[in-house]
Short mmCIF file of C-alpha atoms in Angstrom, two decimals:
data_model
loop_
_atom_site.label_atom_id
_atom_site.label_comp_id
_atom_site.label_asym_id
_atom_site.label_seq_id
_atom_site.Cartn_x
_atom_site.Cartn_y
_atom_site.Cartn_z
CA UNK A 137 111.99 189.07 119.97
CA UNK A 138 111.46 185.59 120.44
CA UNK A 139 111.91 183.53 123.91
CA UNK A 140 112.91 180.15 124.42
CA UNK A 141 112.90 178.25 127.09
CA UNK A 142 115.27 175.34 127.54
CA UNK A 143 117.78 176.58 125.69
CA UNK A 144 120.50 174.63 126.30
CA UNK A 145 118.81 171.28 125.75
CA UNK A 146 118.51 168.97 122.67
CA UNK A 147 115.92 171.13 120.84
CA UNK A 148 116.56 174.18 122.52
CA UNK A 149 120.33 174.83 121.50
CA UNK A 150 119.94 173.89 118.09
CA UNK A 151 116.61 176.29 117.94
CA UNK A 152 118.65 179.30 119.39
CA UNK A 153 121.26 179.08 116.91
CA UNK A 154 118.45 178.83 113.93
CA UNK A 155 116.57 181.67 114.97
CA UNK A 156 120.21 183.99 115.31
CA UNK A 157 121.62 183.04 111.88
CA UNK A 158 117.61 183.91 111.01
CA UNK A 159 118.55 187.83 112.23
CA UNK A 160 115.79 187.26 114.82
CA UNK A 161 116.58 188.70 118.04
CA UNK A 162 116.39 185.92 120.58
CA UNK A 163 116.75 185.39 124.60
CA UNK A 164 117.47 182.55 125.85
CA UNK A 165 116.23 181.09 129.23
CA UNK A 166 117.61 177.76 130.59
CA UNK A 167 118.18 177.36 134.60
CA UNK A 168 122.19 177.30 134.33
CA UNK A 169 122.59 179.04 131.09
CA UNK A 170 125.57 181.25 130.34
CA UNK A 171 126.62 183.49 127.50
CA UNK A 172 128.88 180.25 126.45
CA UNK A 173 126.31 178.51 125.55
CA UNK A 174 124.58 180.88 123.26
CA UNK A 175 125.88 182.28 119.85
CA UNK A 176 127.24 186.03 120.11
CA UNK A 177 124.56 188.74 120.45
CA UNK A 178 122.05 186.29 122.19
CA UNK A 179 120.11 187.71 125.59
CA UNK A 180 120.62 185.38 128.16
CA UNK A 181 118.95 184.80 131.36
CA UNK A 182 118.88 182.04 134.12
CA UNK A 183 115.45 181.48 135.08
CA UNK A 184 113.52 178.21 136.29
CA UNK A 185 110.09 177.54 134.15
CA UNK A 186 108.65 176.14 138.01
CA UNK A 187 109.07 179.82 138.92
CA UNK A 188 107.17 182.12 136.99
CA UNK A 189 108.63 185.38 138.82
CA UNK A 190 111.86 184.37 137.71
CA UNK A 191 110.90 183.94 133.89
CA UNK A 192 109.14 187.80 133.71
CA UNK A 193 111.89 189.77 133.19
CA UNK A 194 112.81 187.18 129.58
CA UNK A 195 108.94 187.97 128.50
CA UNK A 196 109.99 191.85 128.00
CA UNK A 197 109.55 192.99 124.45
CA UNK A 198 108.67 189.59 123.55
CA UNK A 199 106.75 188.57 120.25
CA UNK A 200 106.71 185.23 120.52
CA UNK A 201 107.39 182.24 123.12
CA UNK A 202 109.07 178.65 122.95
CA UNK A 203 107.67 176.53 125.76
CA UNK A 204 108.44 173.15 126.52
CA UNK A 205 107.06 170.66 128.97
CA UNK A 206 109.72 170.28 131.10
CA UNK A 207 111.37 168.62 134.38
CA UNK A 208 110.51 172.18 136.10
CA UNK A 209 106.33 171.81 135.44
CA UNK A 210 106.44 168.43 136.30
CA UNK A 211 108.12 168.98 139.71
CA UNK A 212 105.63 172.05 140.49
CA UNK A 213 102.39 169.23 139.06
CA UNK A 214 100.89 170.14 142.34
CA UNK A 215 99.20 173.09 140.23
CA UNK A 216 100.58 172.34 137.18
CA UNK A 217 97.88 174.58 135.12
CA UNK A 218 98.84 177.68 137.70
CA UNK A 219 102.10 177.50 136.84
CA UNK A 220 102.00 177.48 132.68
CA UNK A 221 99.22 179.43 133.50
CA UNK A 222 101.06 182.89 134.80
CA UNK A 223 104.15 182.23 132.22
CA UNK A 224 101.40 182.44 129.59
CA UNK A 225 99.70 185.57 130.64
CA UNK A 226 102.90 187.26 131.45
CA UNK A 227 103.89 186.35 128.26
CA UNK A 228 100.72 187.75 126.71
CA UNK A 229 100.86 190.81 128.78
CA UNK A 230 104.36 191.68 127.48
CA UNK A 231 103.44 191.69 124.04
CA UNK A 232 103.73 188.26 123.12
CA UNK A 233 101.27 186.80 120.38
CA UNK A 234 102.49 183.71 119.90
CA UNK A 235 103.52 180.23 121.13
CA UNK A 236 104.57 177.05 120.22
CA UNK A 237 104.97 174.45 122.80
CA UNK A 238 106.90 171.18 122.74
CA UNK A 239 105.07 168.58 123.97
CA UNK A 240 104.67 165.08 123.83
CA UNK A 241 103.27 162.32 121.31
CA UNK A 242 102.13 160.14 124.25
CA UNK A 243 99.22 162.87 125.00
CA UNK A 244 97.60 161.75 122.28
CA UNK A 245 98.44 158.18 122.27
CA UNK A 246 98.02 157.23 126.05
CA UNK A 247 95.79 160.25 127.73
CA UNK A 248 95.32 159.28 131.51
CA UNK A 249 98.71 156.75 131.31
CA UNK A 250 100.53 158.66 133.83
CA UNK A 251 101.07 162.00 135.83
CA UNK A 252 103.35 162.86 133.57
CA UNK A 253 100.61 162.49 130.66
CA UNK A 254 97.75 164.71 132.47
CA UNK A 255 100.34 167.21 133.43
CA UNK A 256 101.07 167.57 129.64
CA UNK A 257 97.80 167.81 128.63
CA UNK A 258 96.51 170.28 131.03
CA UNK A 259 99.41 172.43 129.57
CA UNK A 260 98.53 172.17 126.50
CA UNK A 261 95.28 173.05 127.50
CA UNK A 262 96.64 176.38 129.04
CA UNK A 263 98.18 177.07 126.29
CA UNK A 264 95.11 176.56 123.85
CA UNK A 265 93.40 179.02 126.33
CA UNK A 266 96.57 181.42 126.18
CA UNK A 267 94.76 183.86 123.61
CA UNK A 268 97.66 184.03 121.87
CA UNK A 269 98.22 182.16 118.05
CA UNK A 270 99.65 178.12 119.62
CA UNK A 271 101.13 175.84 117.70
CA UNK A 272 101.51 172.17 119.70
CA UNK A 273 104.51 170.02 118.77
CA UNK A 274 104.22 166.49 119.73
CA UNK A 275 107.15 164.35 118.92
CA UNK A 276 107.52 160.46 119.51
CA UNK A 277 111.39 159.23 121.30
CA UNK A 278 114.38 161.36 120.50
CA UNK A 279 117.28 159.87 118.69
CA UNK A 280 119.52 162.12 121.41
CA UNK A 281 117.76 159.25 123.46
CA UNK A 282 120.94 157.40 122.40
CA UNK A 283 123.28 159.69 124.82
CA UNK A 284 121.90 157.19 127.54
CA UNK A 285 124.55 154.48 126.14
CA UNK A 286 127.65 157.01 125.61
CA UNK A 287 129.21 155.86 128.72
CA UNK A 288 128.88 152.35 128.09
CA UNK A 289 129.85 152.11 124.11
CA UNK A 290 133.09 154.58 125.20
CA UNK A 291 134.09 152.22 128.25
CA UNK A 292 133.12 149.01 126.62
CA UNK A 293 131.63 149.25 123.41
CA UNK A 294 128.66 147.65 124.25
CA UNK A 295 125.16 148.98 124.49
CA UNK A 296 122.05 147.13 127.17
CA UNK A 297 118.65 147.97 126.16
CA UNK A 298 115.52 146.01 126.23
CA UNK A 299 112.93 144.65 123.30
CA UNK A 300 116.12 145.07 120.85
CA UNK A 301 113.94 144.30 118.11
CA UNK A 302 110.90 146.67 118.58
CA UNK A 303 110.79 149.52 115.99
CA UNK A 304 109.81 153.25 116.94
CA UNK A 305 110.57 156.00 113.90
CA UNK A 306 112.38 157.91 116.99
CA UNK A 307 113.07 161.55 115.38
CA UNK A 308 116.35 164.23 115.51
CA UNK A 309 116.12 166.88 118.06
CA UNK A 310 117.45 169.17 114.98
CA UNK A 311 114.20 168.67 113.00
CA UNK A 312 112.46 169.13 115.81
CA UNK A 313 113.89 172.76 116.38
CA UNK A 314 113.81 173.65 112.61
CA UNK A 315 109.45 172.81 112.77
CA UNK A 316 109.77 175.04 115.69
CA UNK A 317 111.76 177.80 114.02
CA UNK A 318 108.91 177.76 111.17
CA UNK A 319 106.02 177.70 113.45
CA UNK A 320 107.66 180.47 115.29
CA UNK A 321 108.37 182.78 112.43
CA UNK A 322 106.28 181.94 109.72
CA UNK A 323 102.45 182.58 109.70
CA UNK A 324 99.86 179.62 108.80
CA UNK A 325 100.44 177.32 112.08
CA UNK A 326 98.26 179.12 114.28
CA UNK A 327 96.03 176.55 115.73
CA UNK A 328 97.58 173.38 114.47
CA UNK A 329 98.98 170.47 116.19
CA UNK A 330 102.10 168.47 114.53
CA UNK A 331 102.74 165.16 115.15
CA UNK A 332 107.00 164.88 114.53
CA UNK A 333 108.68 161.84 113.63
CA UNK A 334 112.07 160.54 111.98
CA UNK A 335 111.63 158.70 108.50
CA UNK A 336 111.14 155.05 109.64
CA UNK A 337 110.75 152.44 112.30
CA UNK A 338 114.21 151.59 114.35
CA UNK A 339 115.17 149.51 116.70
CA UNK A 340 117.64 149.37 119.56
CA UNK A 341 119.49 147.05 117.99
CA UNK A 342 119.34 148.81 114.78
CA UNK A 343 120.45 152.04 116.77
CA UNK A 344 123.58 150.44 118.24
CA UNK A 345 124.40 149.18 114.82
CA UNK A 346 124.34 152.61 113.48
CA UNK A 347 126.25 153.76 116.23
CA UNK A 348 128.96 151.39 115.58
CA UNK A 349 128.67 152.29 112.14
CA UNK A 350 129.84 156.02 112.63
CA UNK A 351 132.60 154.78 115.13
CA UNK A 352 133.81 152.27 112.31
CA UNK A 353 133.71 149.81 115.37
CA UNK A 354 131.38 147.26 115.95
CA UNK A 355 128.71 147.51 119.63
CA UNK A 356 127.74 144.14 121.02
CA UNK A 357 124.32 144.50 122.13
CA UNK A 358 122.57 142.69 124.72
CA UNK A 359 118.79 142.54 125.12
CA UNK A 360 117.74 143.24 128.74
CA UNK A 361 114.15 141.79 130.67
CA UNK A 362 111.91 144.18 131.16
CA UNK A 363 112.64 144.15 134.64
CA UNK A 364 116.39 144.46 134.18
CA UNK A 365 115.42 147.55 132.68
CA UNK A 366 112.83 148.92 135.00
CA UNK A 367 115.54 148.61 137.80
CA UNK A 368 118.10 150.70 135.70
CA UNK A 369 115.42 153.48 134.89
CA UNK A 370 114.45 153.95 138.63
CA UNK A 371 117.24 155.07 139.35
CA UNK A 372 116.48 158.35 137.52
CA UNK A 373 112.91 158.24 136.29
CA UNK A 374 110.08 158.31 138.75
CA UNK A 375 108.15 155.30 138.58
CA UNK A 376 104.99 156.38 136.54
CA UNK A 377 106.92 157.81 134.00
CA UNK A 378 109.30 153.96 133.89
CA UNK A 379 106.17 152.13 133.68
CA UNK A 380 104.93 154.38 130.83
CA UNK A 381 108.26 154.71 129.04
CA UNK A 382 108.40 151.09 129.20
CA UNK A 383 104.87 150.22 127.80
CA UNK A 384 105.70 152.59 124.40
CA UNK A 385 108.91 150.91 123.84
CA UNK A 386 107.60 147.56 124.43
CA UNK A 387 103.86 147.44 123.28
CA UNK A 388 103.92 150.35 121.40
CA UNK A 389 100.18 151.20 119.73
CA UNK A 390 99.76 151.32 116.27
CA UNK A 391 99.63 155.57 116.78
CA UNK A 392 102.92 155.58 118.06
CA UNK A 393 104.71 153.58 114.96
CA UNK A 394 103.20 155.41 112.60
CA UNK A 395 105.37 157.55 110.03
CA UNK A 396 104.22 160.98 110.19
CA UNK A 397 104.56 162.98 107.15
CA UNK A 398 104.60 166.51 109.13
CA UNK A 399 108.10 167.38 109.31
CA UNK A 400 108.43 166.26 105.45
CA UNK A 401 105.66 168.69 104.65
CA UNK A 402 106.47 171.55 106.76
CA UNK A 403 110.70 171.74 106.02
CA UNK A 404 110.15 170.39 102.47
CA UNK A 405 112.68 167.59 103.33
CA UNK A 406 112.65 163.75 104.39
CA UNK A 407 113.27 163.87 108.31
CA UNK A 408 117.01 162.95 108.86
CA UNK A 409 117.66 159.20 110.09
CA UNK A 410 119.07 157.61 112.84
CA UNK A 411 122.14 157.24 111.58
CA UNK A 412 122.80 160.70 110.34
CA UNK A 413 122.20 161.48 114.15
CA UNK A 414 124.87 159.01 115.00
CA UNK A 415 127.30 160.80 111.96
CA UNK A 416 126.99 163.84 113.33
CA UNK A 417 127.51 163.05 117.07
CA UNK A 418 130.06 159.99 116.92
CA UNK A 419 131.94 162.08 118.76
CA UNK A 420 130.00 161.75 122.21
CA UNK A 421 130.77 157.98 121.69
CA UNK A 422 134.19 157.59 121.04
#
C-alpha cells in the first residue's frame, strides 16, 4: 500500500489517480480530504502532516510513503526535524521501506536563503536518515503557479506580475506526480536525488500569452516593481519566503535556469510545456 500525503494538491491528486489506475492500493491523507476527492476504492483519511499522531493510523500496512514539504512542517519549524522525524519512523515501523519526498530546487540552489530553505533541508536530511530506500524530488516553480492570475484574467483579462521578461523552465505538477509514481513503484531510485523541470525557459509574459492562447482571447499584461509585488505577496506569504521567492524570479542563478534532463530520462518523454498546462486547464480561466 502506498501513502500519500497531500493528496488533494497539485501533485498529490494527479499522483493518487496514477497509482489507482496502476492497481496499487493507495490511502490518501490531505487535512480536509473526502472520499470526493479520491477515485473509487481509495482509503481516505484526514490527518495534518504537523501532527504526527494524527498521520499513524494512514502508515498501517504501508509499503511505501509520499511526503512533501508542506505548509504543515513549516508551521511546526520550531522542531521541524522532530516532526518528519516521528512520521518517518512510524512509517518505518509499520512496514514501510520506502519514500520519496517532494521537495524543493531552491535547497540546492540557495541553502541558508531562508527558514523556509533550512526547514527543507533538515527534512531531507531526516529522511536520508529514515533507513528506509529515499528518493528526493526537487522541482523548480510550478506552472499551476499560474492559478495565482485566474481571478484576474476571468474578471478582466489581464494578468500583473513582475520581471515579465525573466525566463524560469517552470515544470507541470502532472510530471511531477508521474516521476513520483516511478520512484514509488519501480526499483533503481533508491538513493537518488532528481532535479524536475519543464522543457524550456518561460516568462511571465510568455505565460500570459499562452494563457490567452488556450482562451482564444488575448491577456494584457502589465509588469509590476518589485515592490508592487512584494506588497501583493505579503499578504499571503511570510516575509522570508517573499524575499526569497522574489530573488529566484528576479535574479535567478544560473542552477535555477538550467534545463534538466531528469524527467525526460526517467518517463521517456519531453516534459510537457507551459502551454499544454494552460490547454488542459483553460477552464480555471475562463
Amino acid at each position: 500500500m502506498i501513502v500519500v500525503t497531500g493528496a488533494t494538491g497539485n501533485v498529490g491528486r494527479t499522483l493518487v489517480r496514477l497509482l489507482t489506475e496502476a492497481g496499487e492500493p493507495v490511502t490518501a491523507v490531505s487535512r480536509k480530504i473526502t472520499e470526493s476527492d479520491v477515485p473509487r476504492g481509495v482509503r481516505v483519511l484526514a490527518a495534518d502532516l504537523a501532527d504526527p499522531a494524527g498521520l499513524r493510523p494512514a502508515l498501517d500496512g504501508a509499503g511505501a510513503l509520499f511526503l512533501l514539504i508542506s505548509g504543515d512542517f513549516v508551521a511546526a519549524a520550531d522542531s521541524p526535524g522532530g516532526v518528519i522525524g516521528r512520521v518517518l519512523d512510524d512509517a518505518r515501523s509499520a512496514g514501510a521501506g520506502r519514500v520519496v519526498l517532494l521537495s524543493s530546487q531552491g535547497v540546492a540552489t540557495r541553502p541558508g536563503s531562508s527558514s523556509l530553505g533550512s526547514t527543507a533541508r533538515s527534512i531531507e536530511d531526516a529522511v536520508r536518515r529514515s533507513g528506509m530506500d529515499w528518493t528526493i524530488l526537487r522541482p523548480g516553480g510550478f506552472d499551476s503557479n499560474a492559478y495565482a492570475w485566474a481571478e484576474s484574467v476571468r474578471a478582466r483579462r489581464a494578468v500583473a506580475a513582475p520581471f515579465g521578461d525573466v525566463g524560469l523552465p517552470f515544470i507541470d505538477p502532472d510530471d511531477i506526480a508521474e516521476v513520483a509514481a516511478v520512484a514509488l513503484r519501480e526499483d533503481g531510485h533508491a538513493g537518488q536525488v532528481y532535479e524536475l523541470t519543464g522543457p524550456a525557459l518561460t516568462t511571465p509574459r510568455q505565460r500570459a500569452e499562452a494563457i490567452g492562447e488556450a482562451l482564444g482571447e488575448p491577456i494584457r499584461f502589465t509588469e509590476q516593481t518589485r515592490e508592487e509585488a512584494r506588497a501583493q505577496m505579503l499578504r499571503f506569504m511570510p516575509e522570508p519566503v517573499v524575499e526569497t521567492t522574489l530573488s529566484i524570479i528576479g535574479e535567478p542563478t544560473p542552477a535555477e535556469r538550467r534545463v534538466s534532463p531528469d524527467v525526460e530520462r526517467l518517463l521517456g518523454r519531453t516534459p510537457r510545456t507551459f502551454a499544454e498546462w494552460a490547454r488542459r486547464n483553460a477552464a480555471a480561466f475562463r
